[in-house]
mmCIF file of C-alpha atoms in Angstrom:
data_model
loop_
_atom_site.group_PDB
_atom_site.id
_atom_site.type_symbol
_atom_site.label_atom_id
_atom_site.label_comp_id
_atom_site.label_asym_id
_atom_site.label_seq_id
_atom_site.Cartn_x
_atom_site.Cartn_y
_atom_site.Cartn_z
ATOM 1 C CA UNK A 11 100.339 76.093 80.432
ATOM 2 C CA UNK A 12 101.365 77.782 83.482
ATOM 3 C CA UNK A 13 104.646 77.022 84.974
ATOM 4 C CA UNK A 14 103.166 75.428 88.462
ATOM 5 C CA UNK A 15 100.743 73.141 86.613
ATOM 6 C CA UNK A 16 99.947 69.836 87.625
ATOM 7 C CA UNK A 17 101.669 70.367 91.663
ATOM 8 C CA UNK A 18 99.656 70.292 94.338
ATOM 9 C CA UNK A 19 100.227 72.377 97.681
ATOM 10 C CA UNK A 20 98.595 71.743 100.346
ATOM 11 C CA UNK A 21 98.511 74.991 103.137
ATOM 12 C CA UNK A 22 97.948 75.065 106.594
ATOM 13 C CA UNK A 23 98.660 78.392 106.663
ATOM 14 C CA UNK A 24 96.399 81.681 108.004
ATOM 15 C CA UNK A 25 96.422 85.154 108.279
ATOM 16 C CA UNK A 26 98.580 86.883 106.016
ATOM 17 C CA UNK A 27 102.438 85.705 105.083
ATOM 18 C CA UNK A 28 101.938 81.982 104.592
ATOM 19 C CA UNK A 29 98.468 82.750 102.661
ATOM 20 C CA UNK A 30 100.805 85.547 100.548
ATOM 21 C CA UNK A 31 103.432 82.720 99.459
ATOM 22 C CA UNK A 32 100.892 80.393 98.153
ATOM 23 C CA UNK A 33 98.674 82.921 96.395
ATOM 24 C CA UNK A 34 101.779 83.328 94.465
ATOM 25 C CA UNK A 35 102.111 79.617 93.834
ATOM 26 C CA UNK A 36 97.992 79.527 92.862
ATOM 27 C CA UNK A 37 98.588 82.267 90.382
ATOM 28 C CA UNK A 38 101.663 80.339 88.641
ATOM 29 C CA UNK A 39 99.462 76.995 88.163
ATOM 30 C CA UNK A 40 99.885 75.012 91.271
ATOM 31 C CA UNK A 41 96.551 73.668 92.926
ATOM 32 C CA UNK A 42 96.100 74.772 96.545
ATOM 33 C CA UNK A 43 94.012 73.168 99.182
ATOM 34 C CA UNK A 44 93.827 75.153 102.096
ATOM 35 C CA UNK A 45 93.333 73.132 105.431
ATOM 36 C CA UNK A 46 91.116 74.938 107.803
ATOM 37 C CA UNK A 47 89.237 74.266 111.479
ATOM 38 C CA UNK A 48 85.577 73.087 110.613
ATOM 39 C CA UNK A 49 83.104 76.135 111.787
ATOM 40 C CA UNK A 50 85.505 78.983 111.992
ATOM 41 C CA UNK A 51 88.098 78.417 109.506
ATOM 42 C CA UNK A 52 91.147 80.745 108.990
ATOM 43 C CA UNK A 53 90.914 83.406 111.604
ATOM 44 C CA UNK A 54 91.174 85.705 108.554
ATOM 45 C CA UNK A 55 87.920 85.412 107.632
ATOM 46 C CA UNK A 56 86.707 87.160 110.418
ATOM 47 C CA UNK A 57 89.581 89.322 111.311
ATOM 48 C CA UNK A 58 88.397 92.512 109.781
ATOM 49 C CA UNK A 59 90.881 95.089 108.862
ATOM 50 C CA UNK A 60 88.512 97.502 107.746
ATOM 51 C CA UNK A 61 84.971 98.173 107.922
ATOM 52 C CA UNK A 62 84.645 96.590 104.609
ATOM 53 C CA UNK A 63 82.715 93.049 104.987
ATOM 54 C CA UNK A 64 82.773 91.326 101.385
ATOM 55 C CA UNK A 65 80.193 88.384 101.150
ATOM 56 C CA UNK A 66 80.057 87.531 104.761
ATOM 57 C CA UNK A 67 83.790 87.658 105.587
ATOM 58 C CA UNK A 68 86.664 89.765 105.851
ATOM 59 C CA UNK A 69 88.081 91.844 102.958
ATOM 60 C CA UNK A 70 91.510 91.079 103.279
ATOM 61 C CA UNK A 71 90.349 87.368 103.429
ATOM 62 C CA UNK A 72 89.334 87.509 99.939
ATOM 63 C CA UNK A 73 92.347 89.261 99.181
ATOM 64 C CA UNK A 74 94.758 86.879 100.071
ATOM 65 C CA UNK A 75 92.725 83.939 99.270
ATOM 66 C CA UNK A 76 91.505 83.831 96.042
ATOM 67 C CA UNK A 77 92.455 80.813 93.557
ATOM 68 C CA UNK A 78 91.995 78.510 96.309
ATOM 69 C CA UNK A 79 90.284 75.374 97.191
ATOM 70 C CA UNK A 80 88.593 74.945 101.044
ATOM 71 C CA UNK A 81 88.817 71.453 102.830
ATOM 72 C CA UNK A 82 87.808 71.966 106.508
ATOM 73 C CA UNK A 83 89.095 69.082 108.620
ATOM 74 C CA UNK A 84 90.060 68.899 112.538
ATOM 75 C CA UNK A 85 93.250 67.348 112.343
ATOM 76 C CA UNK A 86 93.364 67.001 115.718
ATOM 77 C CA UNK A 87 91.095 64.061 116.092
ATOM 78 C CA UNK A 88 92.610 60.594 114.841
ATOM 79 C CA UNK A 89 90.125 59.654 112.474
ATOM 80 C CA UNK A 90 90.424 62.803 110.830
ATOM 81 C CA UNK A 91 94.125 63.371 110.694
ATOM 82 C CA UNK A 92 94.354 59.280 108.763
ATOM 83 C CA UNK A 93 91.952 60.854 106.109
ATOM 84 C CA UNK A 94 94.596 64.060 105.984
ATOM 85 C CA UNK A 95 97.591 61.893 105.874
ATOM 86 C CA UNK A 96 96.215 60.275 102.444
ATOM 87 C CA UNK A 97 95.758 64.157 100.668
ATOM 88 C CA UNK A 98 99.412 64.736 101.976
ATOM 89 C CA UNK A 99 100.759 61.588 100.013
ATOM 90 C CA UNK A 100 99.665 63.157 96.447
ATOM 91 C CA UNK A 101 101.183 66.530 97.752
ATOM 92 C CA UNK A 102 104.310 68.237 96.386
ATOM 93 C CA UNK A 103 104.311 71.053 99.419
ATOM 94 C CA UNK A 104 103.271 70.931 102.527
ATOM 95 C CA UNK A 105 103.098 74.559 104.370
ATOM 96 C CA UNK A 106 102.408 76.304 107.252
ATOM 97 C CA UNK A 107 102.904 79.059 109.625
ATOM 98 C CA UNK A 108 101.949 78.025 113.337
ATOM 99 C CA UNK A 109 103.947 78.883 115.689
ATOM 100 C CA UNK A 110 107.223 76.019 116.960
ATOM 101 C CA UNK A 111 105.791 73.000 118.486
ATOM 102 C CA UNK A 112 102.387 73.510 117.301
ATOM 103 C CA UNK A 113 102.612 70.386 113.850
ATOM 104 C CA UNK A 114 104.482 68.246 116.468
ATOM 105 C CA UNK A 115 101.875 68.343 118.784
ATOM 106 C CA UNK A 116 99.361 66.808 115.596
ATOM 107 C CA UNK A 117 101.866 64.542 114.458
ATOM 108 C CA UNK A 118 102.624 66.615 111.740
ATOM 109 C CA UNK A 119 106.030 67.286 112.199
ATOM 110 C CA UNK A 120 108.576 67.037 108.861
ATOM 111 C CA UNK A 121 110.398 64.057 109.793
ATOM 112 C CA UNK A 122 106.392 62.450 110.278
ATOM 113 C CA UNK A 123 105.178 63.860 106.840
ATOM 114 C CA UNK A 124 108.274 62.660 105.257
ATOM 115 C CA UNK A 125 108.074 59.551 106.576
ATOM 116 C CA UNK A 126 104.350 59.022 104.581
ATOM 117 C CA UNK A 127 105.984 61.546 101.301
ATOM 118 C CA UNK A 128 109.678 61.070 101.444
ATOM 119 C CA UNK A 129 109.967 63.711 98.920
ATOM 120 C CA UNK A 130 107.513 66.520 100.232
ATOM 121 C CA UNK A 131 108.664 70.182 100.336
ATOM 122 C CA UNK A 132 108.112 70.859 103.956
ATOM 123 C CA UNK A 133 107.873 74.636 103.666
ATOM 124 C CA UNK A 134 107.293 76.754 107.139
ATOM 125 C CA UNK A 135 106.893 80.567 108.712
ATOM 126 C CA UNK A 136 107.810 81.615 112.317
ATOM 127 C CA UNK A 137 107.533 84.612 113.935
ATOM 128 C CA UNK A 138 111.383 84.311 115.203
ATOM 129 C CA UNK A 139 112.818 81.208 114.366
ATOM 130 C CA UNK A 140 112.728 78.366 116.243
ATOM 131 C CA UNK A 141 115.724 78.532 118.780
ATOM 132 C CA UNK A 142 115.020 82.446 119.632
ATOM 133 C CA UNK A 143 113.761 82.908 122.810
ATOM 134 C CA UNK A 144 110.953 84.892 121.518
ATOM 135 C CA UNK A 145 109.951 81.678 119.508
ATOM 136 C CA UNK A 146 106.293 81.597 121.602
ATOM 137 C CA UNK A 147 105.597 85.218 120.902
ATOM 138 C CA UNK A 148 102.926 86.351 118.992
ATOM 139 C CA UNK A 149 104.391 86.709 115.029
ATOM 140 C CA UNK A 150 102.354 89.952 113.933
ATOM 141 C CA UNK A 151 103.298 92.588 111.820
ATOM 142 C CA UNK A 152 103.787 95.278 113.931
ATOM 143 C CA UNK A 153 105.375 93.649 116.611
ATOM 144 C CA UNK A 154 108.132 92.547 114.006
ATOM 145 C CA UNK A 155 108.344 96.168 112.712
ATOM 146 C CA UNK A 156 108.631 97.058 116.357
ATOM 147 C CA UNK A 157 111.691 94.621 117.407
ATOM 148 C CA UNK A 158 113.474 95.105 114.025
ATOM 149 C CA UNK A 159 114.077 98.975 114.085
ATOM 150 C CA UNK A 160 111.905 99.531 110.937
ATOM 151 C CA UNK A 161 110.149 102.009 113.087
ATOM 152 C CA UNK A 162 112.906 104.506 113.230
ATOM 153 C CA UNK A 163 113.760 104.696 109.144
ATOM 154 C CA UNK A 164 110.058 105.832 108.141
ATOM 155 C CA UNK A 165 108.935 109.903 109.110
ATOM 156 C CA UNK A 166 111.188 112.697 110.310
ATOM 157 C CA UNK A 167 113.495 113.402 113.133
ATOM 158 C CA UNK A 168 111.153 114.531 115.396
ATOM 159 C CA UNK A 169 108.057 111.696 114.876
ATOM 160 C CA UNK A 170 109.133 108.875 117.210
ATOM 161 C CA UNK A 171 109.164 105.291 115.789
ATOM 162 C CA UNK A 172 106.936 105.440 112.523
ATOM 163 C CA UNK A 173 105.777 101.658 111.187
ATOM 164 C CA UNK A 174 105.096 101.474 107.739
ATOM 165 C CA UNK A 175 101.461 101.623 106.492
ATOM 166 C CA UNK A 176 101.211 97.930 105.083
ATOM 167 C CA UNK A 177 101.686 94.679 106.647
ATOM 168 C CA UNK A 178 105.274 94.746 105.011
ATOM 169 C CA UNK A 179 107.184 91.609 107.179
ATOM 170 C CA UNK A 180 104.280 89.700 106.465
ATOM 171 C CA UNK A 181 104.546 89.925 102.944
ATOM 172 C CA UNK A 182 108.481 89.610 102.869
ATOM 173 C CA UNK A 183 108.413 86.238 104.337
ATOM 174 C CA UNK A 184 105.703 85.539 102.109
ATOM 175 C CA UNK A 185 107.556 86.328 99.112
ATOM 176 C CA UNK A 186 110.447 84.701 100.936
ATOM 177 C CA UNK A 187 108.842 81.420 101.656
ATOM 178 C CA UNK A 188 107.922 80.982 97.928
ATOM 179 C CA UNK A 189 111.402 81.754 96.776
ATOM 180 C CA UNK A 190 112.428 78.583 99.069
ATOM 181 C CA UNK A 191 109.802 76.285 97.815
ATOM 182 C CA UNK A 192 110.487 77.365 94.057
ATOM 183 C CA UNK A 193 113.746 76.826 94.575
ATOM 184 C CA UNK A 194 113.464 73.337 96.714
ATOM 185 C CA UNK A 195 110.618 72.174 93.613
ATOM 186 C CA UNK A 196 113.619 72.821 90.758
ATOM 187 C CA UNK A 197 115.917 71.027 93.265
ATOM 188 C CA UNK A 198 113.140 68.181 93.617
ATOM 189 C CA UNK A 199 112.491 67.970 90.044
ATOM 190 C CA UNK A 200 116.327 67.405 88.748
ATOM 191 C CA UNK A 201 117.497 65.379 91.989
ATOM 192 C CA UNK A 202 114.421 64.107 92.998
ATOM 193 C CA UNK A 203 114.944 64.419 96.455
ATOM 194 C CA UNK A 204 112.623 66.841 99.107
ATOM 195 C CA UNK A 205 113.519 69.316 101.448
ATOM 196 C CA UNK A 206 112.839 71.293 104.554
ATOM 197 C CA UNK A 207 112.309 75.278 104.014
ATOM 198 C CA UNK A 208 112.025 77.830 106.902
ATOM 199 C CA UNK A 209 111.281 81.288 106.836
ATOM 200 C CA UNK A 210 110.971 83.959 109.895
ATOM 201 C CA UNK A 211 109.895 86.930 110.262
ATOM 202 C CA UNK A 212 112.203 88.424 112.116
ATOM 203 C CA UNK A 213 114.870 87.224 109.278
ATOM 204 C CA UNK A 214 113.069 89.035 106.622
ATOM 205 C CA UNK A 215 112.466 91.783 108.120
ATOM 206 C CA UNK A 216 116.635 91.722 108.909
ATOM 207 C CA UNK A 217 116.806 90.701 105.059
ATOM 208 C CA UNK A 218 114.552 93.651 104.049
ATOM 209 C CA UNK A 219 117.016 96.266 106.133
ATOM 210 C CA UNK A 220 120.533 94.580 104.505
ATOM 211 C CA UNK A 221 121.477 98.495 102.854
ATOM 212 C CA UNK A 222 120.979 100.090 106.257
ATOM 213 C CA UNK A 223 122.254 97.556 108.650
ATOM 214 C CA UNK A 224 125.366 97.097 106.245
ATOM 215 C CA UNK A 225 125.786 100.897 106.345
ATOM 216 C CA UNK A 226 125.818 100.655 110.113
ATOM 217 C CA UNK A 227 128.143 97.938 110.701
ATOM 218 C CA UNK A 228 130.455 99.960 108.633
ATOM 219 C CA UNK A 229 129.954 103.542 109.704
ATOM 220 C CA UNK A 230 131.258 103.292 113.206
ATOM 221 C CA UNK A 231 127.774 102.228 115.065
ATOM 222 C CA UNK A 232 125.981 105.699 114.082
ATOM 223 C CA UNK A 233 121.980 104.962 114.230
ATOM 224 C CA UNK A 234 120.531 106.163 111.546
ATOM 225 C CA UNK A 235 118.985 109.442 111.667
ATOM 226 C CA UNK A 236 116.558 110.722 109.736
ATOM 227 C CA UNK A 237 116.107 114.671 107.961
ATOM 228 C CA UNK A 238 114.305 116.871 110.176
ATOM 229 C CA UNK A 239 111.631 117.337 107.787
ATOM 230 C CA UNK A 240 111.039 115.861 104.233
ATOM 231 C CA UNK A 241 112.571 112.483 105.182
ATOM 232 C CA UNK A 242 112.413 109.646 102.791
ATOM 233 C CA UNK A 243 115.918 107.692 103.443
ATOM 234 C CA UNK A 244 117.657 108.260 107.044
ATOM 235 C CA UNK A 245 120.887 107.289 104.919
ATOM 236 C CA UNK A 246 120.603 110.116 102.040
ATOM 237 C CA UNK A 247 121.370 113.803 101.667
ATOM 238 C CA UNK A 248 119.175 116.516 100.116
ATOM 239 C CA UNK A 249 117.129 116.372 97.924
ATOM 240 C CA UNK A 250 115.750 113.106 98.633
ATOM 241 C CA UNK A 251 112.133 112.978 99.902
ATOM 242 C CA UNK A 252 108.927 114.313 99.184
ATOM 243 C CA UNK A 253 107.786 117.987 99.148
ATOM 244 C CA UNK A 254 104.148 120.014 99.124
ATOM 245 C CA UNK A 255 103.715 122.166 96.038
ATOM 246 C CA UNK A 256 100.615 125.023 95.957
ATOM 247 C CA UNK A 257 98.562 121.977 94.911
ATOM 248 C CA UNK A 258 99.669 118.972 95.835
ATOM 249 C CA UNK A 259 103.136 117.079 96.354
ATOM 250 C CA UNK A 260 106.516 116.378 94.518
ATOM 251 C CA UNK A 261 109.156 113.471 95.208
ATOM 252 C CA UNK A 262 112.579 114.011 94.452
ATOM 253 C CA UNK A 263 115.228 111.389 94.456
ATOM 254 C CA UNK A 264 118.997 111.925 93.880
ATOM 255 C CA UNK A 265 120.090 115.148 92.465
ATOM 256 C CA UNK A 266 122.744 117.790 92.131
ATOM 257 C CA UNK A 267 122.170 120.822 94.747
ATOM 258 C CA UNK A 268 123.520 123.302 91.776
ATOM 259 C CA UNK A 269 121.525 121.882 88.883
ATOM 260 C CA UNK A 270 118.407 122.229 90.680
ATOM 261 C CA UNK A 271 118.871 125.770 92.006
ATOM 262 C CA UNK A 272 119.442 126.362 88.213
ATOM 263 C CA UNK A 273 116.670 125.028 86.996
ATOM 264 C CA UNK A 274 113.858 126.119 89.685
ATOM 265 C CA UNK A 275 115.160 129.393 89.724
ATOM 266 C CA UNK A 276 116.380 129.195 93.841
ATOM 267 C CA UNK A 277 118.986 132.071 94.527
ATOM 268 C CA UNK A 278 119.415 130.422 97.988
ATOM 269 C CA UNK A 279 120.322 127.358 96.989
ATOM 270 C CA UNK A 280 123.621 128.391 94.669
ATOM 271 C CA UNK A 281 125.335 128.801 98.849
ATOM 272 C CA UNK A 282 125.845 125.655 98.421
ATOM 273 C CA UNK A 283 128.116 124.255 95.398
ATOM 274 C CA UNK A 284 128.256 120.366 97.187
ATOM 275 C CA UNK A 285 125.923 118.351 98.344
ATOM 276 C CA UNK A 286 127.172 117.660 101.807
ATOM 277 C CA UNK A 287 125.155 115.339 103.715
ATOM 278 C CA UNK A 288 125.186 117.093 106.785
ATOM 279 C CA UNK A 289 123.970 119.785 105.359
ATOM 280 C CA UNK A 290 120.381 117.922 104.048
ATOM 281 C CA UNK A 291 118.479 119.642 106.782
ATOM 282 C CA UNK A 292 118.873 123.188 105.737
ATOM 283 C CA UNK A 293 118.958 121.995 101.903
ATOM 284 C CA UNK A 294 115.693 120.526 102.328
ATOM 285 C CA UNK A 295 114.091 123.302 104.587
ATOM 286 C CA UNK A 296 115.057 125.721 101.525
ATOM 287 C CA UNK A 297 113.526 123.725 98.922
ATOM 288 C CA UNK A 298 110.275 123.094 100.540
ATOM 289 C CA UNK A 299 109.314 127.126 100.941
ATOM 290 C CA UNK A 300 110.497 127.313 97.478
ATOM 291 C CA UNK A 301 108.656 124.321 95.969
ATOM 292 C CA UNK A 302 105.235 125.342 97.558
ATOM 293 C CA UNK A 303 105.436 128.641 95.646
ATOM 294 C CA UNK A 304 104.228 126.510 92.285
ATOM 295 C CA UNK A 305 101.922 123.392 91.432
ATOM 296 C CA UNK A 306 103.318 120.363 90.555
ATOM 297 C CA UNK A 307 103.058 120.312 87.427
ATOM 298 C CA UNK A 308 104.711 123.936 87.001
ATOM 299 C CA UNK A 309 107.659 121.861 88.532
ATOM 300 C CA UNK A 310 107.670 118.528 86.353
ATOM 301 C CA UNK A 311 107.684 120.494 83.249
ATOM 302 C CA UNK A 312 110.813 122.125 84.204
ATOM 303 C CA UNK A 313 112.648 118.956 85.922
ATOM 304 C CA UNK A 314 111.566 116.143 83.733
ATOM 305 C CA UNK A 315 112.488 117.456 80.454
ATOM 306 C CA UNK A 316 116.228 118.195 82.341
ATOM 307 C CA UNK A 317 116.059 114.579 83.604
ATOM 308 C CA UNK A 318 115.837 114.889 87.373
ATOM 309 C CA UNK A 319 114.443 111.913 89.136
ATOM 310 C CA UNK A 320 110.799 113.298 90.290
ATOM 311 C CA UNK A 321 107.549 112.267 90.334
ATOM 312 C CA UNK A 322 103.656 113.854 91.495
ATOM 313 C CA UNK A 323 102.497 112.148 94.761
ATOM 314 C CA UNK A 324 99.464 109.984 93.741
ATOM 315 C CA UNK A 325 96.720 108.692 95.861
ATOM 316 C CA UNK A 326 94.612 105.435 94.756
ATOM 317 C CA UNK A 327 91.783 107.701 93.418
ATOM 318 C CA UNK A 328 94.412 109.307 90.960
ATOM 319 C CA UNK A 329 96.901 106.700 90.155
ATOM 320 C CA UNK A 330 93.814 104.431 89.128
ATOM 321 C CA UNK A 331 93.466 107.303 86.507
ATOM 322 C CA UNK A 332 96.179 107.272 85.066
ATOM 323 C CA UNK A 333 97.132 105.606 81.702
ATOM 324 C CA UNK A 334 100.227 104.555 82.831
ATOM 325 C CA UNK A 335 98.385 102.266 85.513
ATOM 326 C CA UNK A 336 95.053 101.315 82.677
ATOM 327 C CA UNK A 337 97.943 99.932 80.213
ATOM 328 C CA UNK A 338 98.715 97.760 82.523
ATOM 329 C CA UNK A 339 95.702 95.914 82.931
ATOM 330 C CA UNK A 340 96.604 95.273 86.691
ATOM 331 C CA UNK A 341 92.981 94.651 87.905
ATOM 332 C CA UNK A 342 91.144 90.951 87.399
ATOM 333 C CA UNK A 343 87.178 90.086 88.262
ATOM 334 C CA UNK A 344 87.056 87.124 90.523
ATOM 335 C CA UNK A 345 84.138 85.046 91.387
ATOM 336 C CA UNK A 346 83.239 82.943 94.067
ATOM 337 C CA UNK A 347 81.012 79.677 93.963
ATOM 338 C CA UNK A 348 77.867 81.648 94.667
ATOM 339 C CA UNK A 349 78.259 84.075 92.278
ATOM 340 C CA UNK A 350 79.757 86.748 94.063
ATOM 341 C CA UNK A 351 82.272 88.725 92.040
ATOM 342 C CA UNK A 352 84.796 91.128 93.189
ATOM 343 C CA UNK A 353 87.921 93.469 91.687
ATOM 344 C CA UNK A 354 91.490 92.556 93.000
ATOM 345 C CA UNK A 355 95.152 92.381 91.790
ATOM 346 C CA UNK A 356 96.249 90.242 89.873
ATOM 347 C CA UNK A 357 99.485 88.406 89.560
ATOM 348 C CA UNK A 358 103.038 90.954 88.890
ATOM 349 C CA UNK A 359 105.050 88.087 87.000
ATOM 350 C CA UNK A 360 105.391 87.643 83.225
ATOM 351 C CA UNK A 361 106.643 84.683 81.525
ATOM 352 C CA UNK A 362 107.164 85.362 77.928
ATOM 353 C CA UNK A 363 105.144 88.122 77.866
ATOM 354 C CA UNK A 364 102.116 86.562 79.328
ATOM 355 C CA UNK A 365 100.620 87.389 82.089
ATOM 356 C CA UNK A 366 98.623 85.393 84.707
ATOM 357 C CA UNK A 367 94.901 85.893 86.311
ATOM 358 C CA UNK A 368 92.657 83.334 87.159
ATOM 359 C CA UNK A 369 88.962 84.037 87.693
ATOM 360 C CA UNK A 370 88.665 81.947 90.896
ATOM 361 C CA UNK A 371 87.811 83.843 94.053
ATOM 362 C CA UNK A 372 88.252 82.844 97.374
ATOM 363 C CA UNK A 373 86.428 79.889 98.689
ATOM 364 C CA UNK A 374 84.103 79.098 101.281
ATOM 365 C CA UNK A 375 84.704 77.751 104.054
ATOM 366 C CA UNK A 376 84.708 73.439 103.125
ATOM 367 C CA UNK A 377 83.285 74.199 99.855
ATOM 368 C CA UNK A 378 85.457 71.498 98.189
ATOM 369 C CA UNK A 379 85.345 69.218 100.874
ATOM 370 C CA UNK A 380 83.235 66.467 98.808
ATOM 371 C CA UNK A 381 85.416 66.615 95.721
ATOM 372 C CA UNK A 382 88.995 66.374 97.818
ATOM 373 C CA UNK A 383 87.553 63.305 99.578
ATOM 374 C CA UNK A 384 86.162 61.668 96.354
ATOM 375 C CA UNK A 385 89.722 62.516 94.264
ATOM 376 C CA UNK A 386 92.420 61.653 97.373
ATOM 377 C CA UNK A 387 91.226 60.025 100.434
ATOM 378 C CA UNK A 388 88.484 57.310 99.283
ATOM 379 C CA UNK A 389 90.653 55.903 96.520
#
């Protein structure tokens, strides 16, 4: 039996964070309806990230929203929203991530859903909170990555403001938001009482930053600036980053400045006996003409025997290869009601050693319209 079993969650949710939180929940037992506008659905489905179309609809669609049931409803017309206020009695969590105002508006608000469920889980994403003045902005990733500083810890000195290559706020207040509504279901389930949970982006994204920021506030207000070249961490010295070999590249984390000129043979390096931090620039600049002189592997053999912190540079083609990946048995087959199959991720938790996949794929749009209908609203 999986842990979520038997709770129902019912998500309002599109795009990417509030569709990331209860993916998690889906994959730990609980049963997910996902509310969506009648025609179009989430905007997801056709908000292609790629050129990759998967069945009709967007690839990250069927990414994010696989193990999930369909029930497309305008809420905004009366009739309709009496036959969604039934499904939202039998529900343990509510969810979404509209921007402020916009549940109000639908009568939808927490203190109207807990009036019909007084002991829902009421969990919600914003953008920025909801007394920021940038509460009616848009509450995408990049724009969060933008007005959080992210942009100037990633690349070198030189780059500008580098965003990361992944949708990385989303997913923190995804994995945020499900943190609050596991915690709020253990509250509910020995106290038997509900709860409001809010999540922003532009806390997360804070959250996500607490070792830099924290070094900040207590460095005298220095930004953080990053290595010339090589960067990896604008708040550590030499070695730390990643380097090209003759064949490819090598990441090194923390090390000693003399151990490593010992062991890769580097004359130039023994000038210096410390590893100063101000000194990371020319550190680094030395290692990388030296480094490029072998392959990688010529420079794991040496270093990972000695127990320096290193690692080859994989892409997906090559990590997928590797046995340390295959053991894992990270990849699941997921099908959809018509048949279609696809590859994807499957869910990084164990519980006693199991782990959890579920060979649902993501559902089309109202597909389980009939049966939600039949099991909650014409009782």
């Amino acid at each position: 039996m999986k842990p979520l079993e038997n709770y129902l969650i019912v998500d309002f949710s599109q795009f990417l964070s509030g569709p990331s939180a209860s993916l998690r929940l889906a994959d730990l037992g609980a049963r997910v309806i996902k509310i969506e506008k009648p025609g179009t659905g989430d905007i997801c489905r056709t908000l292609y990230t790629s050129d990759l179309i998967m069945n009709g609809e967007s690839s990250v669609f069927h990414t994010i929203n696989r193990n999930k049931e369909s029930f497309a409803i305008d809420f905004k017309q009366p009739e309709e929203l009496e036959k969604l206020k039934k499904l939202l009695t039998k529900a343990d969590v509510v969810m979404h991530n509209f921007r402020p105002g916009v549940m109000e508006r639908v009568g939808l608000s927490y203190d109207e859903v807990k009036e019909i469920n007084p002991n829902i889980i009421y969990a919600e994403i914003s953008g920025y909170g909801t007394k920021s003045k940038l509460k009616d902005l848009p509450g995408q990733d990049l724009l969060l990555q933008s007005l959080t500083a992210l942009t100037w810890l990633s690349g070198n000195q030189e780059d500008g403001p580098v965003p990361m290559g992944l949708s990385i706020v989303d997913m923190l207040a995804g994995a945020h938001l499900a943190q609050g509504i596991l915690a709020a279901l253990y509250r509910k389930a020995t106290h038997s009482i509900g709860a409001k949970v809010q999540v922003s982006m532009l806390e997360s994204a804070f959250d996500f930053q607490f070792e830099t920021i924290t070094t900040y506030f207590n460095d005298g207000g220095e930004l953080p600036l990053r290595t010339k070249s090589n960067n990896a961490h604008a708040y550590l010295g030499a070695p730390y980053g990643i380097y090209k070999t003759e064949n490819g590249y090598l990441a090194l984390a923390m090390g000693s400045i003399p151990v490593l000129a010992s062991l890769l043979k580097c004359d130039e390096l023994l000038q210096f006996p410390e590893n100063k931090f101000e000194l990371r620039d020319e550190i680094k600049n030395i290692l990388a003409s030296h480094l490029q002189t072998q392959e990688t592997q010529h420079w794991l053999d040496i270093l990972e025997p000695a127990d320096i912190w290193c690692a080859k540079v994989l892409n997906y083609k090559q990590l997928f290869a590797e046995e340390g990946f295959q053991v894992l048995n990270f990849v699941q087959r997921v099908e959809m009601l018509d048949s279609y199959t696809y590859k994807t991720t499957r869910c990084p938790i164990r519980i006693d050693g199991e782990i959890f996949t579920s060979g649902k794929g993501s559902p089309k749009l109202g597909q389980d319209n009939e049966q939600i209908i039949k099991e909650f609203i014409e009782l």
